[in-house]
PDB file of C-alpha atoms and ligand atoms in Angstrom:
ATOM      1  CA  UNK A   1      38.397  -2.452 -10.957  1.00 51.00           C
ATOM      2  CA  UNK A   2      39.214   0.264 -13.482  1.00 91.00           C
ATOM      3  CA  UNK A   3      42.156  -1.878 -14.616  1.00 96.00           C
ATOM      4  CA  UNK A   4      39.674  -4.609 -15.626  1.00 98.00           C
ATOM      5  CA  UNK A   5      37.559  -1.993 -17.401  1.00 98.00           C
ATOM      6  CA  UNK A   6      40.618  -0.729 -19.266  1.00 98.00           C
ATOM      7  CA  UNK A   7      41.580  -4.248 -20.378  1.00 98.00           C
ATOM      8  CA  UNK A   8      38.022  -4.913 -21.602  1.00 98.00           C
ATOM      9  CA  UNK A   9      37.814  -1.569 -23.425  1.00 98.00           C
ATOM     10  CA  UNK A  10      41.140  -2.043 -25.156  1.00 98.00           C
ATOM     11  CA  UNK A  11      40.350  -5.635 -26.171  1.00 98.00           C
ATOM     12  CA  UNK A  12      37.242  -4.435 -28.038  1.00 98.00           C
ATOM     13  CA  UNK A  13      39.549  -2.727 -30.552  1.00 98.00           C
ATOM     14  CA  UNK A  14      40.157  -6.222 -32.009  1.00 98.00           C
ATOM     15  CA  UNK A  15      36.574  -6.116 -33.334  1.00 98.00           C
ATOM     16  CA  UNK A  16      37.021  -2.836 -35.234  1.00 98.00           C
ATOM     17  CA  UNK A  17      37.649  -3.310 -38.939  1.00 98.00           C
ATOM     18  CA  UNK A  18      38.919  -0.844 -41.516  1.00 98.00           C
ATOM     19  CA  UNK A  19      36.282   1.502 -42.941  1.00 97.00           C
ATOM     20  CA  UNK A  20      33.691   0.791 -40.233  1.00 98.00           C
ATOM     21  CA  UNK A  21      31.292   3.244 -38.669  1.00 98.00           C
ATOM     22  CA  UNK A  22      31.407   2.176 -35.025  1.00 98.00           C
ATOM     23  CA  UNK A  23      28.520   2.515 -32.582  1.00 98.00           C
ATOM     24  CA  UNK A  24      29.812   3.759 -29.241  1.00 98.00           C
ATOM     25  CA  UNK A  25      28.088   3.294 -25.874  1.00 98.00           C
ATOM     26  CA  UNK A  26      28.441   5.218 -22.635  1.00 98.00           C
ATOM     27  CA  UNK A  27      30.235   4.842 -19.307  1.00 98.00           C
ATOM     28  CA  UNK A  28      33.626   4.459 -17.707  1.00 98.00           C
ATOM     29  CA  UNK A  29      34.476   1.192 -19.512  1.00 98.00           C
ATOM     30  CA  UNK A  30      33.518   2.719 -22.855  1.00 98.00           C
ATOM     31  CA  UNK A  31      35.765   5.692 -22.051  1.00 98.00           C
ATOM     32  CA  UNK A  32      38.730   3.297 -22.245  1.00 98.00           C
ATOM     33  CA  UNK A  33      37.455   1.999 -25.572  1.00 98.00           C
ATOM     34  CA  UNK A  34      37.158   5.546 -26.928  1.00 98.00           C
ATOM     35  CA  UNK A  35      40.702   6.363 -25.806  1.00 98.00           C
ATOM     36  CA  UNK A  36      41.989   3.236 -27.570  1.00 98.00           C
ATOM     37  CA  UNK A  37      39.894   4.007 -30.663  1.00 98.00           C
ATOM     38  CA  UNK A  38      41.692   7.350 -30.955  1.00 98.00           C
ATOM     39  CA  UNK A  39      44.906   5.540 -31.893  1.00 97.00           C
ATOM     40  CA  UNK A  40      43.251   3.917 -34.949  1.00 98.00           C
ATOM     41  CA  UNK A  41      40.842   6.740 -35.834  1.00 98.00           C
ATOM     42  CA  UNK A  42      42.343   7.103 -39.338  1.00 97.00           C
ATOM     43  CA  UNK A  43      41.196   3.519 -40.093  1.00 98.00           C
ATOM     44  CA  UNK A  44      37.473   4.076 -39.412  1.00 98.00           C
ATOM     45  CA  UNK A  45      34.852   6.174 -41.212  1.00 97.00           C
ATOM     46  CA  UNK A  46      33.445   7.561 -37.990  1.00 98.00           C
ATOM     47  CA  UNK A  47      31.235   6.755 -35.035  1.00 98.00           C
ATOM     48  CA  UNK A  48      27.635   7.007 -33.857  1.00 98.00           C
ATOM     49  CA  UNK A  49      27.406   8.017 -30.210  1.00 98.00           C
ATOM     50  CA  UNK A  50      24.866   7.018 -27.555  1.00 98.00           C
ATOM     51  CA  UNK A  51      25.230  10.091 -25.325  1.00 98.00           C
ATOM     52  CA  UNK A  52      26.421  13.679 -25.060  1.00 97.00           C
ATOM     53  CA  UNK A  53      29.113  12.420 -22.678  1.00 98.00           C
ATOM     54  CA  UNK A  54      30.571   9.996 -25.228  1.00 98.00           C
ATOM     55  CA  UNK A  55      30.191  12.524 -28.047  1.00 98.00           C
ATOM     56  CA  UNK A  56      32.332  15.006 -26.110  1.00 98.00           C
ATOM     57  CA  UNK A  57      35.038  12.430 -25.486  1.00 98.00           C
ATOM     58  CA  UNK A  58      35.028  11.247 -29.112  1.00 98.00           C
ATOM     59  CA  UNK A  59      35.254  14.799 -30.446  1.00 98.00           C
ATOM     60  CA  UNK A  60      38.005  15.673 -27.972  1.00 98.00           C
ATOM     61  CA  UNK A  61      40.035  12.922 -29.663  1.00 98.00           C
ATOM     62  CA  UNK A  62      39.175  14.279 -33.117  1.00 98.00           C
ATOM     63  CA  UNK A  63      36.969  11.263 -33.904  1.00 98.00           C
ATOM     64  CA  UNK A  64      34.044  12.056 -36.180  1.00 98.00           C
ATOM     65  CA  UNK A  65      30.530  11.573 -34.734  1.00 98.00           C
ATOM     66  CA  UNK A  66      27.784  10.904 -37.280  1.00 98.00           C
ATOM     67  CA  UNK A  67      24.009  10.944 -37.077  1.00 98.00           C
ATOM     68  CA  UNK A  68      22.518   7.433 -37.019  1.00 98.00           C
ATOM     69  CA  UNK A  69      19.997   8.397 -39.711  1.00 98.00           C
ATOM     70  CA  UNK A  70      22.745   9.110 -42.206  1.00 96.00           C
ATOM     71  CA  UNK A  71      25.044   6.309 -41.032  1.00 97.00           C
ATOM     72  CA  UNK A  72      22.488   3.549 -41.717  1.00 92.00           C
ATOM     73  CA  UNK A  73      22.912   0.019 -40.308  1.00 97.00           C
ATOM     74  CA  UNK A  74      26.122  -0.392 -38.310  1.00 98.00           C
ATOM     75  CA  UNK A  75      28.462  -3.381 -38.334  1.00 98.00           C
ATOM     76  CA  UNK A  76      29.594  -2.969 -34.734  1.00 98.00           C
ATOM     77  CA  UNK A  77      28.374  -1.530 -31.434  1.00 98.00           C
ATOM     78  CA  UNK A  78      30.601  -1.470 -28.349  1.00 98.00           C
ATOM     79  CA  UNK A  79      29.081  -0.702 -24.950  1.00 98.00           C
ATOM     80  CA  UNK A  80      29.333  -1.555 -21.252  1.00 98.00           C
ATOM     81  CA  UNK A  81      26.689  -2.958 -18.904  1.00 98.00           C
ATOM     82  CA  UNK A  82      25.659  -2.902 -15.265  1.00 98.00           C
ATOM     83  CA  UNK A  83      24.887  -6.633 -15.154  1.00 98.00           C
ATOM     84  CA  UNK A  84      25.337  -9.542 -17.573  1.00 98.00           C
ATOM     85  CA  UNK A  85      23.822 -13.024 -17.217  1.00 98.00           C
ATOM     86  CA  UNK A  86      25.081 -16.285 -18.787  1.00 98.00           C
ATOM     87  CA  UNK A  87      22.749 -15.722 -21.781  1.00 98.00           C
ATOM     88  CA  UNK A  88      24.517 -12.368 -22.470  1.00 98.00           C
ATOM     89  CA  UNK A  89      21.338 -10.569 -21.466  1.00 98.00           C
ATOM     90  CA  UNK A  90      22.053  -7.267 -19.781  1.00 98.00           C
ATOM     91  CA  UNK A  91      20.894  -4.568 -17.430  1.00 98.00           C
ATOM     92  CA  UNK A  92      22.021  -1.190 -18.730  1.00 98.00           C
ATOM     93  CA  UNK A  93      21.259   2.449 -18.005  1.00 98.00           C
ATOM     94  CA  UNK A  94      23.338   3.161 -14.929  1.00 97.00           C
ATOM     95  CA  UNK A  95      24.600   6.155 -16.901  1.00 96.00           C
ATOM     96  CA  UNK A  96      21.042   7.134 -17.969  1.00 98.00           C
ATOM     97  CA  UNK A  97      21.830   6.564 -21.656  1.00 98.00           C
ATOM     98  CA  UNK A  98      19.713   3.420 -22.098  1.00 98.00           C
ATOM     99  CA  UNK A  99      17.371   4.648 -24.828  1.00 98.00           C
ATOM    100  CA  UNK A 100      20.018   5.766 -27.296  1.00 98.00           C
ATOM    101  CA  UNK A 101      22.055   2.697 -26.358  1.00 98.00           C
ATOM    102  CA  UNK A 102      19.113   0.468 -27.199  1.00 98.00           C
ATOM    103  CA  UNK A 103      18.553   2.205 -30.507  1.00 98.00           C
ATOM    104  CA  UNK A 104      22.164   1.798 -31.585  1.00 98.00           C
ATOM    105  CA  UNK A 105      22.313  -1.817 -30.375  1.00 98.00           C
ATOM    106  CA  UNK A 106      19.233  -2.558 -32.496  1.00 98.00           C
ATOM    107  CA  UNK A 107      20.808  -0.864 -35.522  1.00 98.00           C
ATOM    108  CA  UNK A 108      23.999  -2.923 -35.234  1.00 98.00           C
ATOM    109  CA  UNK A 109      24.908  -6.346 -36.633  1.00 98.00           C
ATOM    110  CA  UNK A 110      27.242  -7.133 -33.765  1.00 98.00           C
ATOM    111  CA  UNK A 111      26.998  -5.921 -30.164  1.00 98.00           C
ATOM    112  CA  UNK A 112      30.239  -6.331 -28.236  1.00 98.00           C
ATOM    113  CA  UNK A 113      29.703  -5.738 -24.523  1.00 99.00           C
ATOM    114  CA  UNK A 114      32.698  -4.795 -22.355  1.00 98.00           C
ATOM    115  CA  UNK A 115      32.528  -5.431 -18.609  1.00 98.00           C
ATOM    116  CA  UNK A 116      34.618  -6.001 -15.525  1.00 98.00           C
ATOM    117  CA  UNK A 117      34.139  -9.365 -13.767  1.00 97.00           C
ATOM    118  CA  UNK A 118      31.914  -7.872 -11.024  1.00 97.00           C
ATOM    119  CA  UNK A 119      29.150  -7.333 -13.598  1.00 98.00           C
ATOM    120  CA  UNK A 120      28.611 -11.077 -14.120  1.00 98.00           C
ATOM    121  CA  UNK A 121      25.520 -12.496 -12.409  1.00 98.00           C
ATOM    122  CA  UNK A 122      23.456 -15.672 -12.644  1.00 98.00           C
ATOM    123  CA  UNK A 123      20.146 -13.807 -12.387  1.00 98.00           C
ATOM    124  CA  UNK A 124      19.637 -10.161 -13.402  1.00 98.00           C
ATOM    125  CA  UNK A 125      18.088  -7.703 -10.963  1.00 98.00           C
ATOM    126  CA  UNK A 126      20.402  -7.009  -8.086  1.00 98.00           C
ATOM    127  CA  UNK A 127      21.388  -3.823  -9.907  1.00 98.00           C
ATOM    128  CA  UNK A 128      18.248  -1.628  -9.876  1.00 98.00           C
ATOM    129  CA  UNK A 129      16.622  -1.793 -13.304  1.00 98.00           C
ATOM    130  CA  UNK A 130      16.595   1.655 -15.005  1.00 98.00           C
ATOM    131  CA  UNK A 131      13.432   2.655 -16.853  1.00 98.00           C
ATOM    132  CA  UNK A 132      13.330   5.918 -18.864  1.00 98.00           C
ATOM    133  CA  UNK A 133       9.960   7.628 -18.518  1.00 98.00           C
ATOM    134  CA  UNK A 134       8.206  10.694 -19.989  1.00 98.00           C
ATOM    135  CA  UNK A 135       8.130  13.145 -17.028  1.00 98.00           C
ATOM    136  CA  UNK A 136       4.326  13.533 -16.825  1.00 98.00           C
ATOM    137  CA  UNK A 137       3.897   9.741 -16.576  1.00 98.00           C
ATOM    138  CA  UNK A 138       6.335   9.248 -13.692  1.00 98.00           C
ATOM    139  CA  UNK A 139       3.784   8.422 -10.965  1.00 98.00           C
ATOM    140  CA  UNK A 140       1.568   6.380 -13.269  1.00 98.00           C
ATOM    141  CA  UNK A 141       4.495   4.282 -14.451  1.00 98.00           C
ATOM    142  CA  UNK A 142       5.754   3.817 -10.887  1.00 98.00           C
ATOM    143  CA  UNK A 143       2.337   2.493  -9.795  1.00 98.00           C
ATOM    144  CA  UNK A 144       2.149   0.177 -12.795  1.00 98.00           C
ATOM    145  CA  UNK A 145       5.639  -1.185 -12.157  1.00 98.00           C
ATOM    146  CA  UNK A 146       4.666  -1.937  -8.554  1.00 97.00           C
ATOM    147  CA  UNK A 147       1.533  -3.728  -9.716  1.00 97.00           C
ATOM    148  CA  UNK A 148       3.094  -5.666 -12.603  1.00 97.00           C
ATOM    149  CA  UNK A 149       6.276  -6.808 -10.890  1.00 96.00           C
ATOM    150  CA  UNK A 150       4.703  -7.657  -7.523  1.00 88.00           C
ATOM    151  CA  UNK A 151       7.642  -6.513  -5.452  1.00 87.00           C
ATOM    152  CA  UNK A 152       9.716  -4.187  -7.620  1.00 97.00           C
ATOM    153  CA  UNK A 153      10.293  -0.844  -5.896  1.00 98.00           C
ATOM    154  CA  UNK A 154      10.622   2.051  -8.364  1.00 98.00           C
ATOM    155  CA  UNK A 155      12.762   4.952  -7.147  1.00 98.00           C
ATOM    156  CA  UNK A 156      12.965   8.301  -8.986  1.00 98.00           C
ATOM    157  CA  UNK A 157      16.659   8.838  -9.779  1.00 98.00           C
ATOM    158  CA  UNK A 158      18.071  12.031  -8.292  1.00 98.00           C
ATOM    159  CA  UNK A 159      21.472  13.664  -8.588  1.00 96.00           C
ATOM    160  CA  UNK A 160      23.761  14.539  -5.657  1.00 95.00           C
ATOM    161  CA  UNK A 161      21.865  17.830  -5.114  1.00 96.00           C
ATOM    162  CA  UNK A 162      18.519  16.056  -4.897  1.00 96.00           C
ATOM    163  CA  UNK A 163      17.297  17.124  -8.332  1.00 96.00           C
ATOM    164  CA  UNK A 164      15.606  14.609 -10.620  1.00 96.00           C
ATOM    165  CA  UNK A 165      18.093  13.327 -13.200  1.00 98.00           C
ATOM    166  CA  UNK A 166      17.146  14.213 -16.776  1.00 98.00           C
ATOM    167  CA  UNK A 167      18.317  12.045 -19.661  1.00 98.00           C
ATOM    168  CA  UNK A 168      19.773  13.449 -22.895  1.00 97.00           C
ATOM    169  CA  UNK A 169      16.202  13.095 -24.210  1.00 98.00           C
ATOM    170  CA  UNK A 170      14.706  15.250 -21.423  1.00 98.00           C
ATOM    171  CA  UNK A 171      13.082  12.342 -19.592  1.00 98.00           C
ATOM    172  CA  UNK A 172      13.320  10.959 -16.041  1.00 98.00           C
ATOM    173  CA  UNK A 173      14.627   7.623 -14.770  1.00 98.00           C
ATOM    174  CA  UNK A 174      12.924   5.201 -12.391  1.00 98.00           C
ATOM    175  CA  UNK A 175      15.332   2.651 -10.895  1.00 98.00           C
ATOM    176  CA  UNK A 176      13.443  -0.510  -9.960  1.00 98.00           C
ATOM    177  CA  UNK A 177      14.890  -2.199  -6.863  1.00 98.00           C
ATOM    178  CA  UNK A 178      14.191  -5.644  -5.471  1.00 97.00           C
ATOM    179  CA  UNK A 179      13.799  -7.629  -8.695  1.00 97.00           C
ATOM    180  CA  UNK A 180      15.032 -11.153  -9.395  1.00 94.00           C
ATOM    181  CA  UNK A 181      14.477 -11.349 -13.131  1.00 97.00           C
ATOM    182  CA  UNK A 182      13.982 -14.994 -14.056  1.00 95.00           C
ATOM    183  CA  UNK A 183      12.385 -14.183 -17.433  1.00 97.00           C
ATOM    184  CA  UNK A 184      14.118 -11.050 -18.787  1.00 98.00           C
ATOM    185  CA  UNK A 185      12.457 -11.237 -22.220  1.00 98.00           C
ATOM    186  CA  UNK A 186       8.986 -11.287 -20.732  1.00 98.00           C
ATOM    187  CA  UNK A 187       9.662  -8.491 -18.228  1.00 98.00           C
ATOM    188  CA  UNK A 188      11.201  -6.301 -20.936  1.00 98.00           C
ATOM    189  CA  UNK A 189       8.108  -6.739 -23.051  1.00 98.00           C
ATOM    190  CA  UNK A 190       5.677  -6.180 -20.152  1.00 98.00           C
ATOM    191  CA  UNK A 191       7.311  -2.968 -18.952  1.00 98.00           C
ATOM    192  CA  UNK A 192       7.653  -1.654 -22.509  1.00 98.00           C
ATOM    193  CA  UNK A 193       3.848  -1.729 -22.804  1.00 98.00           C
ATOM    194  CA  UNK A 194       3.221   0.797 -20.013  1.00 98.00           C
ATOM    195  CA  UNK A 195       2.196   4.133 -21.546  1.00 98.00           C
ATOM    196  CA  UNK A 196       4.861   6.709 -20.706  1.00 98.00           C
ATOM    197  CA  UNK A 197       7.747   4.231 -20.712  1.00 98.00           C
ATOM    198  CA  UNK A 198      10.319   5.279 -23.292  1.00 98.00           C
ATOM    199  CA  UNK A 199      12.609   2.326 -22.786  1.00 98.00           C
ATOM    200  CA  UNK A 200      13.577  -0.343 -20.286  1.00 98.00           C
ATOM    201  CA  UNK A 201      17.195  -1.030 -19.382  1.00 98.00           C
ATOM    202  CA  UNK A 202      16.796  -4.757 -20.012  1.00 98.00           C
ATOM    203  CA  UNK A 203      18.658  -5.906 -23.088  1.00 98.00           C
ATOM    204  CA  UNK A 204      17.122  -9.361 -23.565  1.00 98.00           C
ATOM    205  CA  UNK A 205      15.335  -9.070 -26.917  1.00 98.00           C
ATOM    206  CA  UNK A 206      18.551  -7.616 -28.289  1.00 98.00           C
ATOM    207  CA  UNK A 207      21.214  -9.182 -26.040  1.00 98.00           C
ATOM    208  CA  UNK A 208      24.965  -8.872 -26.552  1.00 98.00           C
ATOM    209  CA  UNK A 209      26.591 -11.057 -29.205  1.00 98.00           C
ATOM    210  CA  UNK A 210      30.006 -11.090 -27.573  1.00 98.00           C
ATOM    211  CA  UNK A 211      30.942 -10.199 -24.000  1.00 98.00           C
ATOM    212  CA  UNK A 212      34.514  -9.230 -23.128  1.00 98.00           C
ATOM    213  CA  UNK A 213      35.329  -9.632 -19.446  1.00 98.00           C
ATOM    214  CA  UNK A 214      38.338  -7.523 -18.529  1.00 98.00           C
ATOM    215  CA  UNK A 215      41.286  -9.376 -16.999  1.00 96.00           C
ATOM    216  CA  UNK A 216      44.776 -10.679 -17.740  1.00 95.00           C
ATOM    217  CA  UNK A 217      44.018 -12.016 -20.299  1.00 95.00           C
ATOM    218  CA  UNK A 218      40.487 -10.804 -21.132  1.00 96.00           C
ATOM    219  CA  UNK A 219      37.876 -13.576 -21.424  1.00 97.00           C
ATOM    220  CA  UNK A 220      35.275 -13.814 -24.161  1.00 98.00           C
ATOM    221  CA  UNK A 221      31.713 -15.105 -23.739  1.00 96.00           C
TER     222      UNK A 221
HETATM  223  C1  5RP B   1      25.130   3.688 -19.364  1.00 81.14           C
HETATM  224  C2  5RP B   1      25.361   2.234 -19.287  1.00 81.14           C
HETATM  225  C3  5RP B   1      26.728   1.764 -18.969  1.00 81.14           C
HETATM  226  O1  5RP B   1      27.156   0.913 -19.979  1.00 81.14           O
HETATM  227  C4  5RP B   1      26.722   1.039 -17.654  1.00 81.14           C
HETATM  228  O2  5RP B   1      26.188   1.881 -16.663  1.00 81.14           O
HETATM  229  C5  5RP B   1      28.131   0.577 -17.247  1.00 81.14           C
HETATM  230  O3  5RP B   1      28.916   1.678 -16.938  1.00 81.14           O
HETATM  231  P1  5RP B   1      30.428   1.551 -16.477  1.00 81.14           P
HETATM  232  O4  5RP B   1      31.202   1.071 -17.662  1.00 81.14           O
HETATM  233  O5  5RP B   1      30.800   2.954 -16.067  1.00 81.14           O
HETATM  234  O6  5RP B   1      30.498   0.593 -15.310  1.00 81.14           O
HETATM  235  O7  5RP B   1      24.480   1.421 -19.466  1.00 81.14           O
HETATM  236  O8  5RP B   1      23.776   4.004 -19.544  1.00 81.14           O
END
């Protein structure tokens, strides 16, 4: 599967143009994109990163990482996904970076999503939907998600040692199991309204513009 991720990540280089500031997502597929970006780093002005993890990898390659506030609107954002439906709507946040990813996607003219074929689904929701939550609101938000989704089971994300995962923003993640999301736009909006929710890992309002599915050759949606 990592071969498909590599092929998707490398194909995304075709979308990078000279002088761009490139938005960079998070995850193992994006890691391949970052490694490929290193070979053309002299052609770009820099990057804006969606996580500490990606920032470290970019800097290790000597690629400049800029603050979004000074970079302004971006021409291109490249990121992976946990699920992608035929409308290029996504579930993201498996790497707990959903909030910064959403911000950069919103700030970008073109969102190129890089996935392996296993991420394609007809209906989103088999992958538990990540929701980033202010820590003090964890139980409240969990109860509200139960009530509003009528069947969604929120689970507090823990690491291998049983400690609650903290995002780069110091918040917690609830992974909502058992959803079959037939109206992603509506669910994104509904969950966004719960006080204490920072962001929802549904990318429906701002879906991908182009999806690259890794393979020989890569396919474009
Ligand atoms: C991180 C993400 C990632 O894009 C998503 O989890 C896919 O990761 P990978 O490329 O490792 O399969 O949303 O928050």
